[in-house]
Coordinates of C-alpha atoms in Angstrom, one line a residue:
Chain O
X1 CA 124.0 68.5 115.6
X2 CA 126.2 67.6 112.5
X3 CA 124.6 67.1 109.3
X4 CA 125.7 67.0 105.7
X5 CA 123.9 70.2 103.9
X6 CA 123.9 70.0 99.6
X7 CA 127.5 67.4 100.5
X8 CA 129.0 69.9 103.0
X9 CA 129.4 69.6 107.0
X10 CA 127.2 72.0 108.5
X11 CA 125.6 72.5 112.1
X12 CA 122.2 72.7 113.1
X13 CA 120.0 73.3 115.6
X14 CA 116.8 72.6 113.5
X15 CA 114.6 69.8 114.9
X16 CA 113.0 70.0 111.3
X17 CA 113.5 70.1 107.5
X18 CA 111.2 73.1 107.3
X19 CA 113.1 74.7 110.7
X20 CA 116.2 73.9 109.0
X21 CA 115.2 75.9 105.1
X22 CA 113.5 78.7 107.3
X23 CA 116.7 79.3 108.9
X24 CA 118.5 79.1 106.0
X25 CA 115.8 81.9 105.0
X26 CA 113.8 79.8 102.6
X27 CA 110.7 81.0 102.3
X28 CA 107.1 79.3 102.2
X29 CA 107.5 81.0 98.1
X30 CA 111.0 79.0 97.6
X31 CA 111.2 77.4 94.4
X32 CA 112.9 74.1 96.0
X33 CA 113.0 70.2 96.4
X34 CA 114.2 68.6 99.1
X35 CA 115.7 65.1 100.0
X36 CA 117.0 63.6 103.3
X37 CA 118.8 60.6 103.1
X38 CA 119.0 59.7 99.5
X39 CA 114.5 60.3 99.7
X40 CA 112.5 62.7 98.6
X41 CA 110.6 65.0 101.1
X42 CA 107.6 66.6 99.5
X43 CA 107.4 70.4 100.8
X44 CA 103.9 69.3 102.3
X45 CA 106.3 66.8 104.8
X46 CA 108.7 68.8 105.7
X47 CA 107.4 70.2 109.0
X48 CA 107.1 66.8 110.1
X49 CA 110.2 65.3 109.3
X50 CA 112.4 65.4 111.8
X51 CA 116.4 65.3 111.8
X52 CA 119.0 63.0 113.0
X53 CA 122.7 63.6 113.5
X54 CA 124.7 62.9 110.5
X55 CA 121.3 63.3 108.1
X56 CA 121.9 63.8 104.6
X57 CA 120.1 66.8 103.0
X58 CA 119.9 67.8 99.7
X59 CA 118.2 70.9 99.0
X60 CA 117.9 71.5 94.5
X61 CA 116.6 74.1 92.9
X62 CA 116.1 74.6 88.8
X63 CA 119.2 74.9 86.7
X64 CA 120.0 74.8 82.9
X65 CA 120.1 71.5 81.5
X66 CA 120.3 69.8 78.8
Chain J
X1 CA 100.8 66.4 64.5
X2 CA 103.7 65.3 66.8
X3 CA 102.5 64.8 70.7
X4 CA 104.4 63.2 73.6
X5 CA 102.1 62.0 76.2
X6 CA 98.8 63.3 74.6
X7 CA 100.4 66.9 74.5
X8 CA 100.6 68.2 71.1
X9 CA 103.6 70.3 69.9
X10 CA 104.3 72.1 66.4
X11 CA 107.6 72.2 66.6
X12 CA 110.1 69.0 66.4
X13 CA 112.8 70.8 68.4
X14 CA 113.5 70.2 72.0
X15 CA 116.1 72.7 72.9
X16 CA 118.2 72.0 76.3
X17 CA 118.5 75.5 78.1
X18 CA 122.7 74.8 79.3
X19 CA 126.0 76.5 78.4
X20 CA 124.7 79.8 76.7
X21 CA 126.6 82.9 77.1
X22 CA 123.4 84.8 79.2
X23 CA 120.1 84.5 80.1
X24 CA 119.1 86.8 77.3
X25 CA 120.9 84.8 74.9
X26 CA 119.1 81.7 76.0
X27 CA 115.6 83.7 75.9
X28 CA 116.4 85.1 72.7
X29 CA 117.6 81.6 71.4
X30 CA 114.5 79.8 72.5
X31 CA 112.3 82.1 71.1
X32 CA 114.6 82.2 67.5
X33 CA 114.5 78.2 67.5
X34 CA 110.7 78.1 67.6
X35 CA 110.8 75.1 70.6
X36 CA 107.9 74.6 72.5
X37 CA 110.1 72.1 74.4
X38 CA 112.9 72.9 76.8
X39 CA 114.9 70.6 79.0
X40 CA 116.4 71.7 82.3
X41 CA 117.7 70.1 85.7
X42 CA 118.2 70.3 89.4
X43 CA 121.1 71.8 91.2
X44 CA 122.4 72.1 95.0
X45 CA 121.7 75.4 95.6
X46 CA 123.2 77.8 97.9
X47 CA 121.1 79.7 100.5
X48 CA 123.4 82.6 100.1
X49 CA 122.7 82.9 96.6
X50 CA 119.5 81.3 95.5
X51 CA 120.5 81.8 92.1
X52 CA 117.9 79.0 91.0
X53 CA 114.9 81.3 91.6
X54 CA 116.0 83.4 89.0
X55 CA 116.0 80.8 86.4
X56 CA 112.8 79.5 87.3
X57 CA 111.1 82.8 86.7
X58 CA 113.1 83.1 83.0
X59 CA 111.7 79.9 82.0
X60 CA 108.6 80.4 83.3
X61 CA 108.5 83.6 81.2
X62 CA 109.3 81.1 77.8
X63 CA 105.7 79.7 77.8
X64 CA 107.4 76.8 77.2
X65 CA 106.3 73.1 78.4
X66 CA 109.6 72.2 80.8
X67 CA 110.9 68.4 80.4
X68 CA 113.2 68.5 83.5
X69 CA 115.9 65.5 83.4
X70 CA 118.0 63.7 86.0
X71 CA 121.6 64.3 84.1
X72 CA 124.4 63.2 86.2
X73 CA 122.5 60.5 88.0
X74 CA 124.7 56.8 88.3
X75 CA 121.8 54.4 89.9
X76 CA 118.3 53.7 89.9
X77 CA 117.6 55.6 93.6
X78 CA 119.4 58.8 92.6
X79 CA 117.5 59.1 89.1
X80 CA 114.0 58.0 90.7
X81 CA 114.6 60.4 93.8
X82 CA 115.8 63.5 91.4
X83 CA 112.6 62.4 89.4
X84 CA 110.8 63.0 92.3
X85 CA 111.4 66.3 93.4
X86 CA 111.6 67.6 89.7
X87 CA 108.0 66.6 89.7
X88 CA 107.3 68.4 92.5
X89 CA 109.6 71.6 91.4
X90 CA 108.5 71.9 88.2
X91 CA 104.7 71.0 88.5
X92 CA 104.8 68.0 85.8
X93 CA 104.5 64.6 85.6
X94 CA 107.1 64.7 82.3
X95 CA 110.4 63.5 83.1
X96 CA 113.7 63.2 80.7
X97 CA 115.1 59.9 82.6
X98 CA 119.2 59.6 82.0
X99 CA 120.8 57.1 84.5
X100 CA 124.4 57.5 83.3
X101 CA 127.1 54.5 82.9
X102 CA 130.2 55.6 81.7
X103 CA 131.7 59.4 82.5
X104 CA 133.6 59.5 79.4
X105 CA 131.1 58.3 76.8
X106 CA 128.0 59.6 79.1
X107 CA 125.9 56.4 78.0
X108 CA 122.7 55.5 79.7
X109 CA 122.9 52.5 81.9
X110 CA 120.4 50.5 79.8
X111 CA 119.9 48.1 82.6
X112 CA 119.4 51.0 85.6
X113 CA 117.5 52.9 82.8
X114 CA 114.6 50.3 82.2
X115 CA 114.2 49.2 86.2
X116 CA 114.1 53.4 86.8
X117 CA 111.4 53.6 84.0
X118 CA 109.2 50.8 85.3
X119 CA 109.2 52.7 88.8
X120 CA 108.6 56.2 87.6
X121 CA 105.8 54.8 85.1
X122 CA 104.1 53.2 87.4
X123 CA 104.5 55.9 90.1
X124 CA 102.3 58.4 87.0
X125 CA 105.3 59.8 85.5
X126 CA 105.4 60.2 81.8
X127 CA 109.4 59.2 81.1
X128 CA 111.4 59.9 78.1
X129 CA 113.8 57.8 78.6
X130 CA 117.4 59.2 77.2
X131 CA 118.8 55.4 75.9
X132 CA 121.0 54.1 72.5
X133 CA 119.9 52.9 69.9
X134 CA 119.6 49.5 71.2
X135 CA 116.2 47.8 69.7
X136 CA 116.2 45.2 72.9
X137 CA 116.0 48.1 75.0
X138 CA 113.8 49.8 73.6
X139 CA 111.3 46.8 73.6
X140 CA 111.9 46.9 77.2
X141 CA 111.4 50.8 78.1
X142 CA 108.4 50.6 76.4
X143 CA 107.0 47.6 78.1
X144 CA 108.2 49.6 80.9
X145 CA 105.5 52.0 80.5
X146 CA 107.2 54.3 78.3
X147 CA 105.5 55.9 75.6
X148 CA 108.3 58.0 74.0
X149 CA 111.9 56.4 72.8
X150 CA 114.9 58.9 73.1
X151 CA 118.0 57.2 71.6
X152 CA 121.2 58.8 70.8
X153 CA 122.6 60.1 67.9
X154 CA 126.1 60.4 69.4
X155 CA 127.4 61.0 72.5
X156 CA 126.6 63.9 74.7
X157 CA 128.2 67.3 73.7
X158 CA 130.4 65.3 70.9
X159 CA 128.7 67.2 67.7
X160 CA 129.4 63.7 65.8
X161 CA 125.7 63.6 64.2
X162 CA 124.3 60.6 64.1
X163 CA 126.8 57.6 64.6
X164 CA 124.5 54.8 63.5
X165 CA 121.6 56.0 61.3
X166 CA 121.2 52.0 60.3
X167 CA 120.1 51.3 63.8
X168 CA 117.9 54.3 63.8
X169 CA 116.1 53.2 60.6
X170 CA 115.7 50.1 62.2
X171 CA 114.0 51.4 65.6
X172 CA 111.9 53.5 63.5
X173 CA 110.5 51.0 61.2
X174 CA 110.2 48.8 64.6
X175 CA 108.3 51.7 66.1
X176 CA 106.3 53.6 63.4
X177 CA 103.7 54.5 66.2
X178 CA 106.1 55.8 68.9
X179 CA 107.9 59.5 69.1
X180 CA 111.6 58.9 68.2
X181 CA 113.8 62.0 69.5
X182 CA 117.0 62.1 68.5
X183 CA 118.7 63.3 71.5
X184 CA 122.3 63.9 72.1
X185 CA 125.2 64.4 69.5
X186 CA 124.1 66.5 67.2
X187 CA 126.6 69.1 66.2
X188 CA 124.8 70.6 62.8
X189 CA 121.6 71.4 61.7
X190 CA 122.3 69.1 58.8
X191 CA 122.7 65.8 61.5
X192 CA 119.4 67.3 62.6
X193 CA 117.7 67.5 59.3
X194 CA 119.3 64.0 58.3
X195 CA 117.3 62.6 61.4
X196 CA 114.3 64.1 60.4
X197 CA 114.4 62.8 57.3
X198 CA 114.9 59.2 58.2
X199 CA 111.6 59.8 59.9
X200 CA 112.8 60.2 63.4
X201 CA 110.1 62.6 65.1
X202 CA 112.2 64.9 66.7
X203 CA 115.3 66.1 67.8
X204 CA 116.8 67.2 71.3
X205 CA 119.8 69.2 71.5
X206 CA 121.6 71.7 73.3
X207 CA 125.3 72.6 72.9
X208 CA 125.3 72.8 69.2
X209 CA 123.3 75.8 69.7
X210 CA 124.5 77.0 73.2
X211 CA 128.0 76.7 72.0
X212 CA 127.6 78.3 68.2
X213 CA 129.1 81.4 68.3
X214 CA 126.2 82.9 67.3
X215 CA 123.8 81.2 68.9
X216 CA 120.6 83.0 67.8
X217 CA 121.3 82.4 64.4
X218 CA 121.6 78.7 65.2
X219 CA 118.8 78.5 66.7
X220 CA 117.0 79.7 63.9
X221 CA 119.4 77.2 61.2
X222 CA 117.9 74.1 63.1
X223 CA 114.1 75.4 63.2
X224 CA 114.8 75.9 59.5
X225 CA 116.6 72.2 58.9
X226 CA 114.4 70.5 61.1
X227 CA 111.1 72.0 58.9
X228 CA 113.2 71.0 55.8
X229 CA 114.2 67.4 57.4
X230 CA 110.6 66.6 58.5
X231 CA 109.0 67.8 54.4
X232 CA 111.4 65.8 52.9
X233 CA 110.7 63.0 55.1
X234 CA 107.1 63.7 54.4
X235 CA 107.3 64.0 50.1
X236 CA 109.6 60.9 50.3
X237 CA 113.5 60.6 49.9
X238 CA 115.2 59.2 46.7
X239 CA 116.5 56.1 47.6
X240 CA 120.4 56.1 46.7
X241 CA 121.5 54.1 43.6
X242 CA 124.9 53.0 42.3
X243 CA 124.7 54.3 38.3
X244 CA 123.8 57.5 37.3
X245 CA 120.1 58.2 35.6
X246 CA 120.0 61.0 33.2
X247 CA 117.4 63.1 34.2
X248 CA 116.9 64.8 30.9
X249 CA 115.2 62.9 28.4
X250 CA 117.1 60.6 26.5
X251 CA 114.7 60.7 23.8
X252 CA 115.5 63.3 21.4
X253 CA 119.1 63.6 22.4
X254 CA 120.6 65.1 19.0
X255 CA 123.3 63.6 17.3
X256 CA 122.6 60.4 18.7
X257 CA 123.3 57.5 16.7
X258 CA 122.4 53.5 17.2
X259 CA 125.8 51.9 16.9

C-alpha cells in the first residue's frame, strides 16, 4: 500500500508500525520516535498499530539543536 | 543555586549543540563552556543512514542534562506531538517548547505557545517555554503550569544582544522567584554578561559559539562573562548618572582655592 514515510511516497507491505521500522531494519535498540498521522506512537504501541493506505509516518531521531 | 524544575545546575549556560564544524568540536566546546545544559532536537531520519544514533551516543557521553525542543514547529499539535516523542527519545519530562510564528523573525506564537504549555503541563512535562519579552504572556505561561520563563534577547541566530533590556528588567522585577533564560540573540559574551547582570538567571545560546571561528575559545569567553555577569549582578551594579563624581577625594585637593 502507499504511504507517506518522513514526507516521501513510499510502498509497503507492513500491516504494522513495528513490521514497517523492522523492515526498514530498525532494531528493538533504535534510538527513535514515531508518529502516524500527526500522533505520537509510543514504541510500546507500535506492534499494535496498524496501517492504512495513505498513513502519514514520521519516524525522528536526535539531532543538533539549538 | 540556580535549579529548573527542582534540578540544580552550577553553571548559567545552556549551550544549544547546532552548526559546529564536528562532533569533536561540539564535545570539546561543551566541555570548554562548562554547561551542564544542552538543547537538541528531532529529525526525519533516514533508514539508510541512521546518522541520529551517532549523536545520541556523543551526547550521551557529555553527562549533560538534555533539554530537547520542538524548533520548527508552526501549531499547537505539531509542537505537543514532537514534545511527545522527545519525551520518549530522550527519557525526560524537560521540554524547550518553541511554536514558531513568523519564518523571518522566528518569533514564538505567543497565543499557540501558552494553549501548547497548558497541554504539555498538565500532561507532566516540565516546559521552558521559548517566548518574548512580553509580561502578559508571561503571566499566562506561568499560569499555564510553567515554572521557567525563556524570553528572547533578539531573534534567533541574529547576534543583536539583547534588543529590549527595559522589558527584561521589567519581567525580572515581575518575577524575582522564577528562572529567567535569556534565550536567543546573543551574539557576544558581553550581551551575555549584560543579561546576567540585570539579574536574568541564565542564558541559552548556540550560534555565537557554533559559528565563532574558534569555537572552543568561545565557549570558554561566555563561561568566563557569564561568571563575571552573574558576581556583578550579585555585589550590585552602579546605577548610571548624568554628571561626573570625582572619585578621588576632593578634600585635600592642592591648590584649591574658595572663589
Amino acid at each position: 500500500m502507499n504511504i507517506r514515510l518522513n514526507g516521501e511516497p513510499a510502498q509497503t507491505a507492513a500491516q504494522t508500525l513495528h513490521e514497517l521500522l523492522e523492515g526498514l531494519g530498525y532494531d528493538e535498540d533504535a534510538r527513535i520516535a514515531t508518529a502516524v498521522n500527526g500522533d505520537f506512537v509510543p514504541a510500546s504501541r507500535r506492534a499494535e498499530c496498524k496501517l492504512n493506505g495513505n498513513d502519514e509516518i514520521e519516524i525522528l531521531a536526535p539531532r543538533q539543536g539549538g | 543555586m540556580l535549579s529548573f524544575y527542582g534540578r540544580k545546575v552550577d553553571s548559567r549556560l545552556l549551550m544549544g549543540t547546532s552548526m559546529y564544524p564536528s562532533p569533536d568540536i561540539l564535545q570539546k566546546a561543551v566541555r570548554a563552556s562548562r554547561a551542564q545544559i544542552v538543547t537538541v532536537s528531532l529529525r526525519r531520519e533516514s533508514a539508510s543512514r541512521q546518522s541520529g544514533q551517532g549523536f545520541w551516543k556523543l551526547i550521551r557521553e557529555l553527562d549533560v542534562h538534555i533539554l530537547p525542543n520542538t524548533a520548527g514547529c508552526k501549531s499547537v499539535r505539531e509542537a505537543v506531538t514532537t514534545a511527545q516523542m522527545a519525551r520518549e527519545l530522550f527519557e525526560t519530562p524537560w521540554i524547550k517548547l518553541e511554536v514558531i510564528a513568523n519564518d523571518d523573525t522566528l518569533q514564538p506564537d505567543l497565543f499557540g505557545l501558552v494553549e501548547a504549555a497548558r497541554i504539555l503541563a498538565a500532561d507532566g512535562f516540565e516546559v521552558f517555554p521559548y517566548t518574548t519579552e512580553d509580561l502578559g504572556a508571561a503571566e499566562r505561561l506561568l499560569e499555564a503550569g510553567c515554572k521557567v520563563l525563556m524570553p528572547w534577547g533578539a531573534p534567533i541566530g541574529s547576534a543583536r544582544g539583547l534588543n529590549n533590556p527595559y522589558a527584561l528588567k521589567t519581567l525580572r522585577a515581575w518575577f524575582p522567584d522564577i528562572p529567567l533564560v535569556v534565550d536567543a540573540g546573543i551574539g557576544a559574551p558581553s550581551h551575555a554578561a549584560k543579561a546576567l547582570e540585570m539579574g536574568c538567571d541564565a542564558v541559552l545560546l548556540n550560534t555565537a559559539i557554533a559559528k565563532a571561528a574558534d569555537p572552543v575559545k568561545m565557549a570558554r569567553a561566555f563561561a568566563g562573562a557569564i561568571e563575571a555577569g552573574r558576581q556583578a549582578f550579585e555585589a550590585g551594579v552602579l546605577e548610571p548618572r548624568d554628571m561626573a563624581s570625582p572619585s578621588t577625594p576632593v578634600a585635600g585637593t592642592p591648590f584649591f582655592r574658595l572663589d
